[in-house]
Short mmCIF file of C-alpha atoms and ligand atoms in Angstrom, two decimals:
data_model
loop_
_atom_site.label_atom_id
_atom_site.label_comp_id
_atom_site.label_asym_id
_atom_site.label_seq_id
_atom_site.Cartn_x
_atom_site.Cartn_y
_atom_site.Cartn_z
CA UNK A 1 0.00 0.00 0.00
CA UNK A 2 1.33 3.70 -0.59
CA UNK A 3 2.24 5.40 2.33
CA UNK A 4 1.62 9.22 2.51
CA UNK A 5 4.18 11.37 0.98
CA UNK A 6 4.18 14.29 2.72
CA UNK A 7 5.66 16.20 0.03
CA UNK A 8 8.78 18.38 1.37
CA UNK A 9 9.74 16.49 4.85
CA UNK A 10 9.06 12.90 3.11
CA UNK A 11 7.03 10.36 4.22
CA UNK A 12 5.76 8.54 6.99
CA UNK A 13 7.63 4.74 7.42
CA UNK A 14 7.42 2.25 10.16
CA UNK A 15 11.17 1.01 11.34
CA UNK A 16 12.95 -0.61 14.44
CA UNK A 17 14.89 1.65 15.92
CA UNK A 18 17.75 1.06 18.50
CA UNK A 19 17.28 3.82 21.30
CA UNK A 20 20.18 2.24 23.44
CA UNK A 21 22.85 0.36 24.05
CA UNK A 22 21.92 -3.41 23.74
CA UNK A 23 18.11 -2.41 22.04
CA UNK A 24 15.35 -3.76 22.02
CA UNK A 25 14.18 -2.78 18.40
CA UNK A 26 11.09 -0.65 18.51
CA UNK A 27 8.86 -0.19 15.79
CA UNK A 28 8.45 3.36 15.56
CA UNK A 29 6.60 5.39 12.89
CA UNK A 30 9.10 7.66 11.96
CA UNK A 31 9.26 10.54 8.78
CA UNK A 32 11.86 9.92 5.99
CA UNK A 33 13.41 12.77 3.54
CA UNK A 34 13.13 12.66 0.24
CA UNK A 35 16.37 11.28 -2.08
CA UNK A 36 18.85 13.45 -3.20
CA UNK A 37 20.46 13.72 -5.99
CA UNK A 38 22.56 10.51 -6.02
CA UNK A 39 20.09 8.74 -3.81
CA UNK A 40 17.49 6.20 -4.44
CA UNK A 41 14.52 5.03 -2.64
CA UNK A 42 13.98 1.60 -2.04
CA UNK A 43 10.19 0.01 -0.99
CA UNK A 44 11.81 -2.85 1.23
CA UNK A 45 10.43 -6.33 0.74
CA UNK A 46 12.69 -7.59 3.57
CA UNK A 47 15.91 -7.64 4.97
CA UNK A 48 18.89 -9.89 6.05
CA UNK A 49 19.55 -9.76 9.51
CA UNK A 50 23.37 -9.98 10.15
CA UNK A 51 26.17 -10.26 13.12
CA UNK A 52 26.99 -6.51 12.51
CA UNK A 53 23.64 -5.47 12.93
CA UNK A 54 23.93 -6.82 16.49
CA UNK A 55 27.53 -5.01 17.26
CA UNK A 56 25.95 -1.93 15.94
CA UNK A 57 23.03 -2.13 18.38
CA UNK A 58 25.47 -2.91 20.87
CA UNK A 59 27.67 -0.89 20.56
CA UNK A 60 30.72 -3.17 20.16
CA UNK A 61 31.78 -0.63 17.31
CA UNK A 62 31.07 2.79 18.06
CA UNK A 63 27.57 3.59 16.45
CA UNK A 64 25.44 6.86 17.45
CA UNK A 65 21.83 5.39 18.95
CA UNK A 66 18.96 6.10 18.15
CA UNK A 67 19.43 4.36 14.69
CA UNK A 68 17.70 2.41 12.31
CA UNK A 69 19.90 -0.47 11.40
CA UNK A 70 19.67 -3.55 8.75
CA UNK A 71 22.27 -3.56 6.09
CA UNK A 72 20.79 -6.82 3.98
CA UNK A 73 18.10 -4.83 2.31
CA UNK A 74 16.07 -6.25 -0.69
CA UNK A 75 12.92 -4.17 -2.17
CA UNK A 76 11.84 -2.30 -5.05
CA UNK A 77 13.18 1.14 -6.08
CA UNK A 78 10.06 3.23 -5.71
CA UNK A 79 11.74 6.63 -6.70
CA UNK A 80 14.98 8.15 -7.65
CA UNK A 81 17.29 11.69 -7.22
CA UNK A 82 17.95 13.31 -10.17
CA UNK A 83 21.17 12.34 -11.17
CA UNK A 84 20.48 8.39 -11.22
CA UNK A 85 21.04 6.67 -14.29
CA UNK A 86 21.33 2.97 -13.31
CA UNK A 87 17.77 1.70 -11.87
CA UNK A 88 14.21 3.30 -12.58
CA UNK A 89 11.24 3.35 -10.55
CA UNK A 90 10.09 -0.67 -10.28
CA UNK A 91 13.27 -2.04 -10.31
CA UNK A 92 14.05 -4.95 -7.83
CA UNK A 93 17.44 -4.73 -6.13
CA UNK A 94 19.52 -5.33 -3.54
CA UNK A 95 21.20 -3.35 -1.04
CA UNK A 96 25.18 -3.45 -0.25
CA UNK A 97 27.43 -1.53 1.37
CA UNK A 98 28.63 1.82 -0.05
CA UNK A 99 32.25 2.79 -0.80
CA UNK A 100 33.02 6.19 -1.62
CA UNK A 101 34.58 5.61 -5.09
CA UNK A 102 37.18 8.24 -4.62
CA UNK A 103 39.97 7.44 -1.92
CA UNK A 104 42.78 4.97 -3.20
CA UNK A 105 41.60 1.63 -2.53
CA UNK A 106 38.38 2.31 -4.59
CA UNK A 107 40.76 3.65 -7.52
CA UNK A 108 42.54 0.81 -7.30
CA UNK A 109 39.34 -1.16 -7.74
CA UNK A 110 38.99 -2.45 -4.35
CA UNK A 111 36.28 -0.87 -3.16
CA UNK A 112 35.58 -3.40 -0.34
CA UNK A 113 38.34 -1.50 1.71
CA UNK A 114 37.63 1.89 1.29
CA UNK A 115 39.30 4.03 3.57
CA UNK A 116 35.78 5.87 4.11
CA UNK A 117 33.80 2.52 4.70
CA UNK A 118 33.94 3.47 8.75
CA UNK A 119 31.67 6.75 8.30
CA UNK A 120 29.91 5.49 4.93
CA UNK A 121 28.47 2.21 6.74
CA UNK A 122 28.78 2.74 10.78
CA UNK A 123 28.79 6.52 10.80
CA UNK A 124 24.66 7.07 11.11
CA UNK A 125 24.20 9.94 8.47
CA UNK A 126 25.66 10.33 5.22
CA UNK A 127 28.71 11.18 4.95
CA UNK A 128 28.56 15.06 5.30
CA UNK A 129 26.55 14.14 8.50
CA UNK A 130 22.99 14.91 7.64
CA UNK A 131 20.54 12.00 8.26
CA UNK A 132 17.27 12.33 6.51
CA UNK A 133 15.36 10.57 9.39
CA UNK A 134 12.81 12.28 12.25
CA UNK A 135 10.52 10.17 14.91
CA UNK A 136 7.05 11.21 16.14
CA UNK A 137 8.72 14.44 17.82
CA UNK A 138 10.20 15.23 15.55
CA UNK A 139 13.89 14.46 16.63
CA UNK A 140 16.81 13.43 14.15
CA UNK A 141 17.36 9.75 14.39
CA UNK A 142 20.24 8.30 12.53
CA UNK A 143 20.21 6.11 9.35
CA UNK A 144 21.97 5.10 6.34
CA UNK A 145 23.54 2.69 8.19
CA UNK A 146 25.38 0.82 5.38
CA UNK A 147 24.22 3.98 3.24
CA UNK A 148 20.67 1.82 3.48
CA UNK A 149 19.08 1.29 7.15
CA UNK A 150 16.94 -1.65 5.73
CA UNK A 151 14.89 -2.27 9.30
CA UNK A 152 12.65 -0.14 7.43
CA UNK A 153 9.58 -0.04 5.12
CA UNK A 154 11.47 2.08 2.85
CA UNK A 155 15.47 3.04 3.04
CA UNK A 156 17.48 5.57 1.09
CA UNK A 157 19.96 4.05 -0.28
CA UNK A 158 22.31 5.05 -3.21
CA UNK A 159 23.28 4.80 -6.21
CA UNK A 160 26.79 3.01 -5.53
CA UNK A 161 25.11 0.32 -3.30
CA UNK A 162 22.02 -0.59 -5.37
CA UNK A 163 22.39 -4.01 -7.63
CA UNK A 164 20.04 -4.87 -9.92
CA UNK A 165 18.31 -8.05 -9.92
CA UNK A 166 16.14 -10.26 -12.18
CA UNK A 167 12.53 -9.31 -12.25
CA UNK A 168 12.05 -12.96 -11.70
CA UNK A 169 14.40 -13.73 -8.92
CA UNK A 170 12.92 -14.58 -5.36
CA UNK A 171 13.50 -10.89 -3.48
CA UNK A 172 12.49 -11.63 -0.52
CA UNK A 173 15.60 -14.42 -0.38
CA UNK A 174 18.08 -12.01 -2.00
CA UNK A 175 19.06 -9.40 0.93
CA UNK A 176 21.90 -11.39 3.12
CA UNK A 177 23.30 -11.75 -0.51
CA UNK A 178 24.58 -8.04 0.15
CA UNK A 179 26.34 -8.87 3.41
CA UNK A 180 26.81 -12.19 4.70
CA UNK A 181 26.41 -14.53 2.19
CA UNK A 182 28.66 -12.56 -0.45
CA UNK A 183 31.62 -12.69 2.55
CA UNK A 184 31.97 -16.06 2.66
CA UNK A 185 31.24 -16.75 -0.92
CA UNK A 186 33.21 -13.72 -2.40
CA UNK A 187 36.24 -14.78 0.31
CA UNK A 188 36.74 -18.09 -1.49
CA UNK A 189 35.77 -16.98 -5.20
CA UNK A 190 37.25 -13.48 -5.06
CA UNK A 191 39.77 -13.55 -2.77
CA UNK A 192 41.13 -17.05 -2.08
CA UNK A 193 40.44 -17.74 -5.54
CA UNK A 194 40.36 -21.14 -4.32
CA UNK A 195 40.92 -23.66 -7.59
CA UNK A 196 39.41 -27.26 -8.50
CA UNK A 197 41.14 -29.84 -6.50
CA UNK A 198 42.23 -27.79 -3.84
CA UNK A 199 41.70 -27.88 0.16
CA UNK A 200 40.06 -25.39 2.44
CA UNK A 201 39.32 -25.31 5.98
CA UNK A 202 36.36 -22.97 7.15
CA UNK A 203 36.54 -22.09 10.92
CA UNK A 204 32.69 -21.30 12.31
CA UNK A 205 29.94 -22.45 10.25
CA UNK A 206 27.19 -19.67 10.32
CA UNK A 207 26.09 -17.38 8.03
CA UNK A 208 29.70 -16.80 6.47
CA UNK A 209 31.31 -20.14 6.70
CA UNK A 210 28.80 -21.79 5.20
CA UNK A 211 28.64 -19.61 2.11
CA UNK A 212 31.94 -20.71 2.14
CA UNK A 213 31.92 -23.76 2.17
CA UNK A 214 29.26 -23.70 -0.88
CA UNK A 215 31.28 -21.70 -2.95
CA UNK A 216 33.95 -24.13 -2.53
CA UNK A 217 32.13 -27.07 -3.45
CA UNK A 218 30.95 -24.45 -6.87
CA UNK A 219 34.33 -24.07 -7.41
CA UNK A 220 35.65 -27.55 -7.50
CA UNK A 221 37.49 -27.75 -4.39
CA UNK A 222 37.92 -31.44 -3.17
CA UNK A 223 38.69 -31.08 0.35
CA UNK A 224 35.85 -28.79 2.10
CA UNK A 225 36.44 -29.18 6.08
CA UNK A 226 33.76 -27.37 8.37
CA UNK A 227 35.07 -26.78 11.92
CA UNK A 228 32.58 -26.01 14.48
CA UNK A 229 31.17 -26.52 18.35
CA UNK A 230 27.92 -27.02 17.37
CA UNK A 231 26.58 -30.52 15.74
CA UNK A 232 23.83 -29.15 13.86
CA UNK A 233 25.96 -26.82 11.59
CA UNK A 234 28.02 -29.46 10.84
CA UNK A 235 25.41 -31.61 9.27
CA UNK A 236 24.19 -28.19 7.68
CA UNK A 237 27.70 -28.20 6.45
CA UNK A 238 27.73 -31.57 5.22
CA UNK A 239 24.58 -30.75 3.17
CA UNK A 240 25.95 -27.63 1.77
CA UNK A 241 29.38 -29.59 0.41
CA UNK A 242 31.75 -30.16 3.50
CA UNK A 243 33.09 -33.10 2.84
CA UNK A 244 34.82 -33.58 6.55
CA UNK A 245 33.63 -31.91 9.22
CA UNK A 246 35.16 -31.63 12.50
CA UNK A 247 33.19 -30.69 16.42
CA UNK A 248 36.19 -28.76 17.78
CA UNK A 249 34.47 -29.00 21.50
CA UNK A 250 35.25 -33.11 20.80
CA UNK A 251 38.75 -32.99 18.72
CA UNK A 252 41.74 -30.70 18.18
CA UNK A 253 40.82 -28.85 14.73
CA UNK A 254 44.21 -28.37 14.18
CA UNK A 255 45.55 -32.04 14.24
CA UNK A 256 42.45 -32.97 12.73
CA UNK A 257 42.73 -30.92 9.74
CA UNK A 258 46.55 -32.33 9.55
CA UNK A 259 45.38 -35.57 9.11
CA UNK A 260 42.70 -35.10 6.89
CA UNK A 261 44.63 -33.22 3.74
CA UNK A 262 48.13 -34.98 5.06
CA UNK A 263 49.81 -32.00 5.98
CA UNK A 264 47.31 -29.40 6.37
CA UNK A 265 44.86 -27.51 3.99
CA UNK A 266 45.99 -25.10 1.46
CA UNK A 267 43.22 -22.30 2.42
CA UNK A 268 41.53 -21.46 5.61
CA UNK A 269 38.90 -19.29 6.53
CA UNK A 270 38.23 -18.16 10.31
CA UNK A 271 34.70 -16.73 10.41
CA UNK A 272 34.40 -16.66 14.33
CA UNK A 273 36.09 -13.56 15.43
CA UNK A 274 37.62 -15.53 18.33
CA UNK A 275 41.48 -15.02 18.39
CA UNK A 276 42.12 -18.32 19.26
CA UNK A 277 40.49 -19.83 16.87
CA UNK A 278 42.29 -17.63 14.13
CA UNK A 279 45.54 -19.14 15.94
CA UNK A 280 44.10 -22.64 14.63
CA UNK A 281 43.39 -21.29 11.50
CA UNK A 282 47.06 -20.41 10.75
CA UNK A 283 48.41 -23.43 11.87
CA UNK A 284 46.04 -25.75 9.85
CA UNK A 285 47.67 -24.27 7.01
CA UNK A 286 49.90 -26.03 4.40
CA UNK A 287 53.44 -24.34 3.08
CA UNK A 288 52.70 -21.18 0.85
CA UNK A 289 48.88 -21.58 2.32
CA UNK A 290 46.94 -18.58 2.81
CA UNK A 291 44.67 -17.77 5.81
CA UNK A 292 42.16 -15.41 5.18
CA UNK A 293 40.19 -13.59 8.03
CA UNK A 294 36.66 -12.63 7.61
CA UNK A 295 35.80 -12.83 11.21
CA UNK A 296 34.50 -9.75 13.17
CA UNK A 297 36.17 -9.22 16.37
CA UNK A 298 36.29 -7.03 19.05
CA UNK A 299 37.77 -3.82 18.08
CA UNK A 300 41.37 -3.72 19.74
CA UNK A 301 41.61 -7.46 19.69
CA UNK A 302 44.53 -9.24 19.74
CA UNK A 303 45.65 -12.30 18.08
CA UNK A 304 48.99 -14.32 18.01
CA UNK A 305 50.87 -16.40 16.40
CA UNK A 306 53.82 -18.84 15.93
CA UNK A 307 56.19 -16.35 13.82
CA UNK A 308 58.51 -19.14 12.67
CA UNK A 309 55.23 -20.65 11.42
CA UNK A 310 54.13 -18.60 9.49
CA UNK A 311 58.12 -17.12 8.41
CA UNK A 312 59.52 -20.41 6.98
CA UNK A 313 56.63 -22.19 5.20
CA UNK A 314 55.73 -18.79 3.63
CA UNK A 315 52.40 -18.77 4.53
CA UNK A 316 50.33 -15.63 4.14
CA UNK A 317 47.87 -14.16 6.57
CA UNK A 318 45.06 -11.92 4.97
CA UNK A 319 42.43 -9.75 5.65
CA UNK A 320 39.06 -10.00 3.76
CA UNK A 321 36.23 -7.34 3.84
CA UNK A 322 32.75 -8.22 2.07
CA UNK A 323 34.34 -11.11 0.35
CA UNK A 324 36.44 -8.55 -1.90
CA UNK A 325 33.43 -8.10 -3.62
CA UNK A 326 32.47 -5.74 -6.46
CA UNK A 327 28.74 -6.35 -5.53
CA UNK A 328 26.78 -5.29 -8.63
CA UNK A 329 28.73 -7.81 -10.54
CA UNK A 330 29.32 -10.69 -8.24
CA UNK A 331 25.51 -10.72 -6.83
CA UNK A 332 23.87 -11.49 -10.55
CA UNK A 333 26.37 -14.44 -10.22
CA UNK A 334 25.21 -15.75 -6.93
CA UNK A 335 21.70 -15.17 -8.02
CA UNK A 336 22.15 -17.30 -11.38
CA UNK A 337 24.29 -20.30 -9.41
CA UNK A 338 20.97 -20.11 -6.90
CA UNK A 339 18.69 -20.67 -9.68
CA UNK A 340 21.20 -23.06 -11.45
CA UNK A 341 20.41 -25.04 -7.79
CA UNK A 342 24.36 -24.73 -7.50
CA UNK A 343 24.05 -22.36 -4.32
CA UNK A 344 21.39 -22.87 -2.55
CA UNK A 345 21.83 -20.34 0.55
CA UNK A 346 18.16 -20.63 1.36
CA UNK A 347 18.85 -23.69 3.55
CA UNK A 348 20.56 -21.35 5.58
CA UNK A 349 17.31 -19.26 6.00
CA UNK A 350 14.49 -18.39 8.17
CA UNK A 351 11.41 -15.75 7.65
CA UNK A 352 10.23 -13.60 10.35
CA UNK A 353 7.42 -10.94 10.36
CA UNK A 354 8.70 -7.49 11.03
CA UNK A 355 7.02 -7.40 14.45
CA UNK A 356 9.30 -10.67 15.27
CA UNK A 357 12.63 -8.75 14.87
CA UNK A 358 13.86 -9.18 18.30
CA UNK A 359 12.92 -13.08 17.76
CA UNK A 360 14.66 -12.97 15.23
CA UNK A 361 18.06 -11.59 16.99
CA UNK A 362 17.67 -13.92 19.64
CA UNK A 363 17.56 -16.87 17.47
CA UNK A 364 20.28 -15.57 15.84
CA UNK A 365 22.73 -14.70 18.67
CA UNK A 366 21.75 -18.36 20.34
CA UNK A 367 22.78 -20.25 16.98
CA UNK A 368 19.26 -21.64 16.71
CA UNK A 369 18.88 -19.88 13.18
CA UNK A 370 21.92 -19.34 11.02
CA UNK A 371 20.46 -16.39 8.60
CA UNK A 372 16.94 -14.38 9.81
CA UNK A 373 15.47 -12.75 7.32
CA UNK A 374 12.71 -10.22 8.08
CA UNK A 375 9.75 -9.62 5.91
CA UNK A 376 8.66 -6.02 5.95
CA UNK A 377 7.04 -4.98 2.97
ZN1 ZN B 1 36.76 4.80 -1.09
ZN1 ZN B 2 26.73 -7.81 7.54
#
């Protein structure tokens, strides 16, 4: 149904907004601006619900509260500023992050670490610091998290962070593809670049790993180990392609691993944030193997590891941000191997009502559902 524009402050939107540290979400109806020039309004049909949603609302990186959070954002463009060229009014998309396009990383084409990603995606307001957001009394609250704020029945996003999608895709499955899912995906098609044959070790099997550990099955890797303290992932992972898995609460991952690719794997992923765990996922490496990190951890945290270890078998430690993703051309591709039945992230999946959100985080934080996804619109 159309909500009421009210012409110069916007219109009225219902969204979950974090008031403090630690929430809840509260469904608020709240008055959003219109787009500006390089902006684009999105009608959302629902929303991903991901790890960083829940440091945001608690302030394990430094947000500004009240915000409207939600990063995984799938809908349909509904209207756009006037300098937007790439998506029209009734286009289906899906929401990334935002990089600023300018700074040196994005000239170099890797966008994914964009030295303005900090204020773009946690900073609340755009990046001159205007939000376009007011609540009932008319108070600023903060937005464009991600440059999107998808906890919302409508989110300005922008141009940079929109991706086109097949009229005929399933959008309400879609969002997470813009956060989660193209991590651990992008981190072993992208990055890793992992190759037919090869070995790869994924450390924590949510959200991330698990995208992982399908894209290395799409790939043609041969050795697909899942690591993780919880049984029911692993037989998720053993669905999804693992082709070992290992409970590290019942066996030493790193011995284990040894044994299983004699030696040790020639990728790893840690996708837990824990620094001990990334200590494993060194030392499960092979000579000249590369660990790549995708986990979220504290900010200031501090891992460690065997120098000589990693010195004389040349192995290579290495960040990963949004699965070095260039996300309007590596989503179509996920989309296509998900309708090829060649990644099927929707076993990873469960729907909640918008009214359900704090369900959903709960189930989410507990492990009892590995990817929420909120229906809004
Ligand atoms: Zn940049
Ligand atoms: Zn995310």
């Amino acid at each position: 149904m159309e909500t009421t524009d009210t012409s110069k402050s916007g219109r009225e939107i219902k969204a979950a907004v974090v008031r403090e540290k630690g929430g809840p979400f509260q469904l608020e109806t709240l008055t959003l601006g219109k787009p500006r020039a390089d902006e684009v309004l999105v009608k959302i049909v629902a929303t991903g619900m991901c790890h960083t949603d829940m440091v945001a609302r608690d302030k394990v990186y430094d947000v500004p509260h009240p915000i409207i959070l939600g990063h995984e954002g799938a809908g349909i463009v509904e209207s756009v500023g006037e300098d937007v060229r790439e998506v029209v009014p009734g286009d289906p998309v899906v929401l990334s992050y935002l990089p600023c396009g300018k700074c040196s990383p994005c000239l170099l084409g890797q966008p994914f670490h964009c030295v303005n990603t900090y204020p773009l995606c946690f900073g609340g307001a755009r990046l001159d610091g205007s939000t376009a957001t007011t609540d009932a009394d008319g108070n600023p609250v903060h937005d464009h998290f991600f440059a999107q704020s998808s906890f919302g029945t409508f989110a300005l996003a922008n141009e940079g962070n929109v991706v086109k999608v097949p009229k005929d895709a399933p959008l309400e499955l879609l969002g997470p593809l813009g956060c989660g899912i193209q991590t651990g995906a992008g981190a072993v098609m992208n990055s890793l670049r992992v190759g037919a044959g090869k070995s790869l070790v994924v450390f924590g099997a949510g959200a991330v790993g698990l995208s992982a550990v399908m894209a290395a099955r799409v790939v043609g890797a041969t050795t697909i180990i899942a690591a993780d303290v919880v049984p029911s992932r692993l037989e998720l992972a053993k669905e999804l392609g693992a082709t070992h898995v290992i409970n590290s609460k019942e066996e030493d991952p790193v011995e284990a691993v040894k044994k299983i690719t004699d030696g040790g794997a020639d990728y790893s992923l840690e996708a837990t944030g824990i620094p001990a765990v990334l200590r494993q996922a060194i030392e499960a490496i092979d000579v000249l193997g590369i660990c790549g990190i995708v986990g979220a951890a504290p900010l200031g945290a501090d891992g460690s590891f065997d120098i000589n270890d990693v010195m004389i078998p040349g192995k290579t430690i290495r960040g990963i941000l949004q699965g070095a993703s260039i996300p309007k051309i590596f989503i179509p591709r996920l989309v296509e191997l998900h309708t090829q039945g060649r990644f099927p992230f929707d076993k990873l999946v469960k729907f909640y009502d918008f009214d359900q959100i704090n369900q959903a985080a709960e189930d989410s934080e507990n492990g009892t559902t590995i990817k929420p996804i909120i229906r809004i619109g």
